[in-house]
């Protein structure tokens, strides 16, 4: 990783584990408040950047996520980007994303980020209804999403994602449709629409268990998902991954698919820096310490803050490449697969895929397979069925 050796351009992720307040459904590594830790964390993160990156490394995409990166001053985020650029080579055309939550950034902050080279903003909007934002314990209102979006446009952002969640307690199919109509009217370049995952131990899980809140039924949640796949293409967004939609018209020069996230789904190498960040490079995966104090102490002592390293056996890596590739509407890339493993995708999954094609869950096209909308609804089962021989 170090020592100036030339390696393939990387997808680089930097984790900022702070938020203003903990959302009720969240089990990510993020701490509410803790403003007193900002400087020490930034110092440790800078050390990690300097230890991990080197002048022979090129960065194809850089993603600062969290947490809520924008609880840090915009000057601090700009400083991190400057450090990355000083130590490694960020390609001129690199996609540079910062995640932000409405209500945590001003137009001046956004202008500063834009000047620092951030060219993509990912906003946690989650819902177009204040009532549901309250159920989730979000810190912002619908109006604040609209205001932050307008501020980002004024600051010069031409590539904006809105994150949305469906399947919320008390959300009807009609309410979700209204959220999508509201979101598309704001004309972001990209939309991520995830189904709610109820994580054990969160306040939301406790309220559901206590019967204070009720989730929509499976049929309603499926109807919400299917509405995404029908409505969003009509509104000008191409579905390119199970949960992700982008304005994507390469012939006219506009392709707003997330290049950073595409690297994950294509099983390219990625390097994660910061608390609890994951990395996967050349068949090896590791995760950083998730204890803030231990993370800071390791870097203070000049050590990499790695908690666990895992060598991925080739059959597992092959299965992971297929599993992630099947999230894409184009399916796993058969050429990249064969180049990497010396065996064709067809040889590995062809036999098990045939009944799934016949059953309407998969489509065989251009030397690969992709899920139908019905297959996407049951993606875990379909993928598990395909991968049996590799995971045995
Ligand atoms: S803003 Fe995101 S990371 Fe922070 S608490 Fe809410 S869901 Fe979790």
Short mmCIF file of C-alpha atoms and ligand atoms in Angstrom, two decimals:
data_model
loop_
_atom_site.label_atom_id
_atom_site.label_comp_id
_atom_site.label_asym_id
_atom_site.label_seq_id
_atom_site.Cartn_x
_atom_site.Cartn_y
_atom_site.Cartn_z
CA UNK A 1 0.00 0.00 0.00
CA UNK A 2 2.82 2.44 0.68
CA UNK A 3 6.30 3.06 -0.70
CA UNK A 4 5.34 4.71 -4.00
CA UNK A 5 4.30 1.45 -5.75
CA UNK A 6 1.93 2.07 -8.69
CA UNK A 7 -1.49 0.55 -8.15
CA UNK A 8 -4.84 0.80 -9.95
CA UNK A 9 -6.80 4.05 -9.36
CA UNK A 10 -8.68 3.67 -6.11
CA UNK A 11 -12.06 4.52 -4.70
CA UNK A 12 -11.23 6.31 -1.44
CA UNK A 13 -13.74 6.62 1.41
CA UNK A 14 -13.21 8.86 4.44
CA UNK A 15 -15.47 8.41 7.46
CA UNK A 16 -16.59 11.25 9.71
CA UNK A 17 -18.28 9.64 12.72
CA UNK A 18 -20.09 12.66 14.13
CA UNK A 19 -23.69 13.78 13.91
CA UNK A 20 -25.67 16.54 15.53
CA UNK A 21 -28.19 14.13 17.01
CA UNK A 22 -28.68 10.37 16.69
CA UNK A 23 -31.57 9.44 14.38
CA UNK A 24 -33.92 6.88 15.89
CA UNK A 25 -33.25 4.18 13.26
CA UNK A 26 -29.48 4.55 13.04
CA UNK A 27 -26.90 1.95 14.01
CA UNK A 28 -23.98 3.41 12.02
CA UNK A 29 -20.75 4.32 13.78
CA UNK A 30 -21.67 7.93 14.54
CA UNK A 31 -21.69 9.94 17.72
CA UNK A 32 -24.05 12.80 18.48
CA UNK A 33 -22.45 15.99 19.82
CA UNK A 34 -18.80 15.30 20.75
CA UNK A 35 -17.69 18.64 19.24
CA UNK A 36 -14.79 18.50 21.73
CA UNK A 37 -13.38 15.50 19.79
CA UNK A 38 -13.44 17.11 16.34
CA UNK A 39 -9.88 18.47 16.34
CA UNK A 40 -8.27 15.33 17.78
CA UNK A 41 -10.14 13.15 15.28
CA UNK A 42 -9.16 15.36 12.34
CA UNK A 43 -5.56 15.23 13.48
CA UNK A 44 -5.64 11.41 13.67
CA UNK A 45 -7.38 11.16 10.30
CA UNK A 46 -4.73 13.37 8.73
CA UNK A 47 -2.07 11.05 10.12
CA UNK A 48 -3.89 8.04 8.69
CA UNK A 49 -4.10 9.71 5.27
CA UNK A 50 -0.36 10.37 5.40
CA UNK A 51 0.42 6.79 6.47
CA UNK A 52 -1.86 5.08 3.97
CA UNK A 53 -1.58 7.18 0.82
CA UNK A 54 1.51 7.78 -1.26
CA UNK A 55 2.53 9.71 -4.36
CA UNK A 56 2.24 6.59 -6.57
CA UNK A 57 -1.45 6.22 -5.74
CA UNK A 58 -4.18 7.68 -7.89
CA UNK A 59 -7.66 8.36 -6.62
CA UNK A 60 -10.52 7.92 -9.10
CA UNK A 61 -13.25 8.82 -6.62
CA UNK A 62 -13.30 10.22 -3.15
CA UNK A 63 -16.29 10.02 -0.84
CA UNK A 64 -16.50 11.75 2.53
CA UNK A 65 -19.35 10.08 4.39
CA UNK A 66 -20.60 9.54 7.88
CA UNK A 67 -22.10 10.28 10.19
CA UNK A 68 -22.68 13.79 9.01
CA UNK A 69 -19.43 15.19 7.59
CA UNK A 70 -20.92 18.69 7.46
CA UNK A 71 -21.15 18.94 11.26
CA UNK A 72 -17.43 19.71 10.86
CA UNK A 73 -16.55 23.21 9.67
CA UNK A 74 -16.35 23.35 5.86
CA UNK A 75 -12.76 24.59 6.24
CA UNK A 76 -11.88 21.31 8.05
CA UNK A 77 -13.34 19.21 5.22
CA UNK A 78 -11.47 21.35 2.68
CA UNK A 79 -8.31 20.75 4.73
CA UNK A 80 -8.78 16.97 4.54
CA UNK A 81 -9.19 17.17 0.78
CA UNK A 82 -6.05 19.30 0.52
CA UNK A 83 -4.14 16.67 2.55
CA UNK A 84 -5.30 13.87 0.22
CA UNK A 85 -4.24 15.93 -2.82
CA UNK A 86 -0.85 16.69 -1.26
CA UNK A 87 -0.08 13.03 -0.49
CA UNK A 88 -1.64 11.19 -3.48
CA UNK A 89 -2.76 12.02 -6.99
CA UNK A 90 -6.44 12.79 -7.25
CA UNK A 91 -7.34 12.41 -10.93
CA UNK A 92 -8.56 15.68 -12.47
CA UNK A 93 -11.85 14.01 -13.44
CA UNK A 94 -12.29 12.32 -10.03
CA UNK A 95 -15.76 12.31 -8.50
CA UNK A 96 -15.53 14.00 -5.09
CA UNK A 97 -18.63 13.58 -2.94
CA UNK A 98 -19.49 14.95 0.48
CA UNK A 99 -22.53 13.74 2.42
CA UNK A 100 -24.51 16.48 4.12
CA UNK A 101 -27.64 16.72 6.15
CA UNK A 102 -30.07 19.57 5.58
CA UNK A 103 -29.79 22.11 8.34
CA UNK A 104 -26.05 21.55 8.85
CA UNK A 105 -24.72 23.64 5.96
CA UNK A 106 -25.06 27.23 4.77
CA UNK A 107 -24.65 28.45 1.21
CA UNK A 108 -21.25 29.86 2.21
CA UNK A 109 -20.15 26.42 3.51
CA UNK A 110 -21.30 24.78 0.29
CA UNK A 111 -19.48 27.39 -1.83
CA UNK A 112 -16.31 26.68 0.13
CA UNK A 113 -16.68 22.92 -0.44
CA UNK A 114 -17.28 23.52 -4.13
CA UNK A 115 -14.11 25.64 -4.32
CA UNK A 116 -12.19 22.89 -2.52
CA UNK A 117 -13.03 20.55 -5.41
CA UNK A 118 -16.15 18.80 -4.09
CA UNK A 119 -18.23 18.18 -7.23
CA UNK A 120 -21.02 15.98 -5.86
CA UNK A 121 -23.26 16.50 -2.86
CA UNK A 122 -25.30 13.73 -1.26
CA UNK A 123 -28.13 15.07 0.88
CA UNK A 124 -29.94 12.96 3.48
CA UNK A 125 -33.51 13.99 2.67
CA UNK A 126 -35.21 10.67 3.66
CA UNK A 127 -38.85 11.81 3.34
CA UNK A 128 -41.04 14.51 1.86
CA UNK A 129 -43.31 14.53 4.93
CA UNK A 130 -42.43 16.28 8.18
CA UNK A 131 -44.50 13.77 10.15
CA UNK A 132 -42.28 10.90 8.90
CA UNK A 133 -39.06 12.87 9.41
CA UNK A 134 -40.15 13.18 13.05
CA UNK A 135 -40.81 9.45 13.29
CA UNK A 136 -37.23 8.89 12.11
CA UNK A 137 -35.86 11.46 14.56
CA UNK A 138 -34.28 13.53 11.78
CA UNK A 139 -32.96 16.97 12.69
CA UNK A 140 -34.50 18.75 9.68
CA UNK A 141 -37.80 19.55 8.01
CA UNK A 142 -38.92 19.12 4.42
CA UNK A 143 -38.56 22.88 3.93
CA UNK A 144 -34.92 22.67 5.05
CA UNK A 145 -34.22 20.00 2.41
CA UNK A 146 -35.62 22.37 -0.22
CA UNK A 147 -33.58 25.28 1.14
CA UNK A 148 -30.34 23.25 1.25
CA UNK A 149 -30.95 22.05 -2.29
CA UNK A 150 -31.41 25.65 -3.48
CA UNK A 151 -28.31 26.74 -1.55
CA UNK A 152 -26.29 23.94 -3.17
CA UNK A 153 -27.42 25.03 -6.64
CA UNK A 154 -26.47 28.65 -5.84
CA UNK A 155 -23.09 27.42 -4.61
CA UNK A 156 -22.48 25.81 -8.02
CA UNK A 157 -23.31 22.13 -7.41
CA UNK A 158 -24.51 20.46 -10.61
CA UNK A 159 -24.47 16.90 -9.26
CA UNK A 160 -26.71 16.32 -6.25
CA UNK A 161 -28.07 13.10 -4.77
CA UNK A 162 -31.05 12.86 -2.46
CA UNK A 163 -31.25 9.86 -0.11
CA UNK A 164 -34.80 8.65 0.55
CA UNK A 165 -36.20 5.80 2.65
CA UNK A 166 -39.42 3.89 2.05
CA UNK A 167 -41.29 1.35 4.15
CA UNK A 168 -41.45 3.72 7.12
CA UNK A 169 -43.79 3.19 10.06
CA UNK A 170 -47.10 4.86 9.28
CA UNK A 171 -46.19 5.39 5.61
CA UNK A 172 -48.81 4.47 3.02
CA UNK A 173 -48.01 3.71 -0.62
CA UNK A 174 -49.66 7.04 -1.50
CA UNK A 175 -47.42 8.90 0.98
CA UNK A 176 -44.31 7.33 -0.62
CA UNK A 177 -45.57 8.29 -4.07
CA UNK A 178 -45.98 11.86 -2.82
CA UNK A 179 -42.39 11.82 -1.52
CA UNK A 180 -41.08 10.70 -4.91
CA UNK A 181 -43.12 13.36 -6.71
CA UNK A 182 -41.76 15.98 -4.35
CA UNK A 183 -38.18 14.73 -4.69
CA UNK A 184 -38.21 14.56 -8.49
CA UNK A 185 -39.72 18.07 -8.65
CA UNK A 186 -36.52 19.28 -6.95
CA UNK A 187 -34.60 17.86 -9.96
CA UNK A 188 -31.62 16.22 -8.24
CA UNK A 189 -29.28 14.38 -10.61
CA UNK A 190 -29.43 11.21 -8.53
CA UNK A 191 -31.83 9.48 -6.15
CA UNK A 192 -31.08 6.65 -3.71
CA UNK A 193 -34.26 4.95 -2.51
CA UNK A 194 -33.62 2.42 0.24
CA UNK A 195 -36.13 0.27 2.08
CA UNK A 196 -36.01 0.84 5.83
CA UNK A 197 -33.91 -1.71 7.72
CA UNK A 198 -34.95 -1.96 11.32
CA UNK A 199 -31.76 -2.50 13.30
CA UNK A 200 -31.94 -4.28 16.65
CA UNK A 201 -31.14 -2.07 19.61
CA UNK A 202 -32.26 1.20 18.03
CA UNK A 203 -35.02 3.34 19.61
CA UNK A 204 -37.10 2.74 16.48
CA UNK A 205 -36.91 -1.04 16.98
CA UNK A 206 -38.00 -0.56 20.61
CA UNK A 207 -41.00 1.56 19.60
CA UNK A 208 -42.03 -1.04 17.02
CA UNK A 209 -41.71 -3.85 19.57
CA UNK A 210 -43.77 -1.85 22.07
CA UNK A 211 -46.49 -1.49 19.45
CA UNK A 212 -46.24 2.31 19.40
CA UNK A 213 -45.45 2.24 15.67
CA UNK A 214 -46.41 -0.15 12.87
CA UNK A 215 -44.52 -0.96 9.70
CA UNK A 216 -46.35 -1.20 6.38
CA UNK A 217 -47.06 -4.78 5.29
CA UNK A 218 -44.86 -6.70 2.87
CA UNK A 219 -47.28 -6.14 0.03
CA UNK A 220 -47.30 -2.39 0.56
CA UNK A 221 -43.49 -2.24 0.78
CA UNK A 222 -43.21 -4.24 -2.45
CA UNK A 223 -45.67 -1.84 -4.11
CA UNK A 224 -43.46 1.07 -3.02
CA UNK A 225 -40.38 -0.58 -4.53
CA UNK A 226 -42.17 -1.38 -7.77
CA UNK A 227 -43.43 2.21 -7.94
CA UNK A 228 -39.76 3.35 -7.90
CA UNK A 229 -38.94 1.18 -10.89
CA UNK A 230 -41.91 2.52 -12.87
CA UNK A 231 -42.25 6.14 -11.83
CA UNK A 232 -38.60 7.22 -11.70
CA UNK A 233 -37.71 6.21 -15.30
CA UNK A 234 -40.79 8.19 -16.44
CA UNK A 235 -39.46 11.17 -14.49
CA UNK A 236 -36.09 10.92 -16.29
CA UNK A 237 -34.10 8.75 -13.87
CA UNK A 238 -32.54 5.52 -15.06
CA UNK A 239 -32.41 2.69 -12.55
CA UNK A 240 -28.86 1.38 -12.59
CA UNK A 241 -28.84 -0.45 -9.26
CA UNK A 242 -31.58 -1.97 -7.11
CA UNK A 243 -31.90 1.20 -5.01
CA UNK A 244 -30.19 3.82 -7.17
CA UNK A 245 -31.47 5.99 -9.99
CA UNK A 246 -29.67 8.66 -11.98
CA UNK A 247 -30.15 11.08 -14.80
CA UNK A 248 -28.07 9.16 -17.29
CA UNK A 249 -27.96 10.16 -20.93
CA UNK A 250 -24.37 9.52 -22.01
CA UNK A 251 -25.16 10.52 -25.62
CA UNK A 252 -25.95 14.04 -24.38
CA UNK A 253 -22.92 14.07 -22.09
CA UNK A 254 -24.82 13.52 -18.85
CA UNK A 255 -24.12 10.45 -16.75
CA UNK A 256 -24.77 11.04 -13.07
CA UNK A 257 -24.42 7.48 -11.81
CA UNK A 258 -22.26 7.44 -8.69
CA UNK A 259 -18.81 6.44 -9.87
CA UNK A 260 -17.68 5.80 -6.30
CA UNK A 261 -20.52 3.41 -5.53
CA UNK A 262 -20.15 1.75 -8.93
CA UNK A 263 -16.63 0.81 -7.83
CA UNK A 264 -18.12 -1.15 -4.88
CA UNK A 265 -20.70 -2.91 -7.03
CA UNK A 266 -18.08 -3.77 -9.66
CA UNK A 267 -15.88 -5.23 -6.95
CA UNK A 268 -13.05 -2.83 -7.61
CA UNK A 269 -10.51 -2.08 -4.89
CA UNK A 270 -11.47 0.53 -2.30
CA UNK A 271 -9.66 2.08 0.60
CA UNK A 272 -11.51 3.34 3.66
CA UNK A 273 -9.96 5.73 6.17
CA UNK A 274 -11.33 6.84 9.50
CA UNK A 275 -13.10 5.18 12.39
CA UNK A 276 -14.60 1.76 11.58
CA UNK A 277 -13.91 2.20 7.86
CA UNK A 278 -13.66 -0.91 5.66
CA UNK A 279 -11.11 -1.51 2.90
CA UNK A 280 -10.86 -4.21 0.25
CA UNK A 281 -7.70 -4.40 -1.83
CA UNK A 282 -6.16 -7.27 -3.79
CA UNK A 283 -8.09 -10.07 -2.10
CA UNK A 284 -7.63 -8.75 1.40
CA UNK A 285 -10.24 -6.94 3.49
CA UNK A 286 -9.72 -5.06 6.71
CA UNK A 287 -11.68 -2.88 9.07
CA UNK A 288 -10.45 -0.05 11.23
CA UNK A 289 -10.96 0.19 14.99
CA UNK A 290 -14.42 1.42 15.96
CA UNK A 291 -13.46 2.80 19.36
CA UNK A 292 -12.68 6.51 19.02
CA UNK A 293 -10.07 6.59 21.76
CA UNK A 294 -8.27 3.48 20.49
CA UNK A 295 -8.33 4.84 16.94
CA UNK A 296 -6.80 8.14 18.03
CA UNK A 297 -4.21 6.45 20.27
CA UNK A 298 -3.07 4.08 17.52
CA UNK A 299 -2.36 6.96 15.17
CA UNK A 300 -0.77 9.01 17.93
CA UNK A 301 1.68 6.10 18.33
CA UNK A 302 2.28 6.00 14.55
CA UNK A 303 0.37 2.70 14.11
CA UNK A 304 -2.29 1.94 11.50
CA UNK A 305 -5.65 1.71 13.32
CA UNK A 306 -6.60 -1.69 11.90
CA UNK A 307 -8.86 -3.94 14.00
CA UNK A 308 -9.09 -7.02 11.79
CA UNK A 309 -7.63 -8.30 8.52
CA UNK A 310 -9.20 -11.05 6.47
CA UNK A 311 -7.81 -12.86 3.41
CA UNK A 312 -10.73 -13.56 1.11
CA UNK A 313 -10.63 -17.09 -0.39
CA UNK A 314 -11.02 -16.92 -4.20
CA UNK A 315 -14.37 -18.77 -4.17
CA UNK A 316 -15.78 -16.24 -1.67
CA UNK A 317 -14.38 -13.31 -3.66
CA UNK A 318 -15.94 -14.73 -6.83
CA UNK A 319 -19.29 -15.08 -5.06
CA UNK A 320 -19.06 -11.52 -3.74
CA UNK A 321 -18.30 -10.17 -7.22
CA UNK A 322 -21.40 -11.91 -8.59
CA UNK A 323 -23.57 -10.86 -5.65
CA UNK A 324 -22.58 -7.19 -5.91
CA UNK A 325 -22.76 -7.23 -9.70
CA UNK A 326 -26.31 -8.54 -9.54
CA UNK A 327 -27.32 -5.39 -7.71
CA UNK A 328 -26.61 -3.54 -10.97
CA UNK A 329 -29.31 -3.51 -13.65
CA UNK A 330 -26.56 -4.42 -16.13
CA UNK A 331 -25.53 -7.44 -14.02
CA UNK A 332 -21.96 -8.56 -13.28
CA UNK A 333 -19.50 -7.63 -16.05
CA UNK A 334 -18.71 -10.97 -17.77
CA UNK A 335 -15.45 -9.72 -19.32
CA UNK A 336 -14.07 -8.36 -16.04
CA UNK A 337 -15.16 -11.57 -14.31
CA UNK A 338 -13.36 -13.87 -16.72
CA UNK A 339 -10.27 -11.67 -16.78
CA UNK A 340 -10.06 -11.78 -13.01
CA UNK A 341 -10.83 -15.45 -12.39
CA UNK A 342 -9.86 -17.19 -15.63
CA UNK A 343 -13.26 -18.85 -15.80
CA UNK A 344 -16.46 -17.58 -17.40
CA UNK A 345 -19.45 -16.32 -15.44
CA UNK A 346 -21.57 -18.75 -17.45
CA UNK A 347 -19.51 -21.69 -16.24
CA UNK A 348 -19.99 -20.65 -12.64
CA UNK A 349 -23.70 -19.75 -12.54
CA UNK A 350 -25.20 -20.77 -15.90
CA UNK A 351 -26.72 -24.03 -14.73
CA UNK A 352 -28.36 -22.63 -11.62
CA UNK A 353 -29.45 -19.46 -13.45
CA UNK A 354 -31.51 -21.31 -16.10
CA UNK A 355 -34.56 -22.07 -13.89
CA UNK A 356 -34.42 -18.55 -12.43
CA UNK A 357 -34.54 -17.14 -15.98
CA UNK A 358 -37.47 -19.46 -16.77
CA UNK A 359 -39.20 -18.34 -13.55
CA UNK A 360 -38.95 -14.65 -14.49
CA UNK A 361 -36.43 -13.65 -11.80
CA UNK A 362 -33.40 -13.20 -14.04
CA UNK A 363 -32.75 -12.12 -17.61
CA UNK A 364 -29.85 -13.50 -19.64
CA UNK A 365 -28.40 -10.82 -21.88
CA UNK A 366 -25.03 -9.80 -23.35
CA UNK A 367 -23.15 -12.69 -21.78
CA UNK A 368 -24.42 -11.96 -18.28
CA UNK A 369 -27.49 -12.06 -16.07
CA UNK A 370 -29.51 -9.31 -14.44
CA UNK A 371 -32.46 -9.31 -12.08
CA UNK A 372 -35.98 -8.50 -13.24
CA UNK A 373 -38.05 -6.17 -10.97
CA UNK A 374 -39.59 -9.34 -9.50
CA UNK A 375 -36.11 -10.77 -8.98
CA UNK A 376 -35.06 -7.54 -7.26
CA UNK A 377 -37.89 -7.91 -4.76
CA UNK A 378 -36.51 -11.35 -3.86
CA UNK A 379 -32.87 -10.53 -4.55
CA UNK A 380 -31.48 -12.19 -1.41
CA UNK A 381 -33.14 -15.51 -2.21
CA UNK A 382 -32.26 -15.38 -5.92
CA UNK A 383 -28.61 -14.57 -5.21
CA UNK A 384 -28.36 -17.24 -2.49
CA UNK A 385 -29.72 -19.82 -4.93
CA UNK A 386 -27.19 -18.85 -7.61
CA UNK A 387 -24.23 -18.91 -5.30
CA UNK A 388 -24.80 -22.28 -3.61
CA UNK A 389 -21.87 -23.98 -5.45
CA UNK A 390 -19.43 -21.23 -4.51
CA UNK A 391 -20.40 -20.91 -0.87
CA UNK A 392 -20.66 -24.60 -0.05
S1 LIG B 1 -27.54 11.54 10.27
FE1 LIG B 1 -27.11 9.51 9.40
S2 LIG B 1 -25.35 8.72 10.53
FE2 LIG B 1 -26.18 10.47 11.68
S3 LIG B 1 -27.52 9.56 13.19
FE3 LIG B 1 -28.78 10.09 11.41
S4 LIG B 1 -28.81 8.26 10.11
FE4 LIG B 1 -27.15 8.02 11.62
#
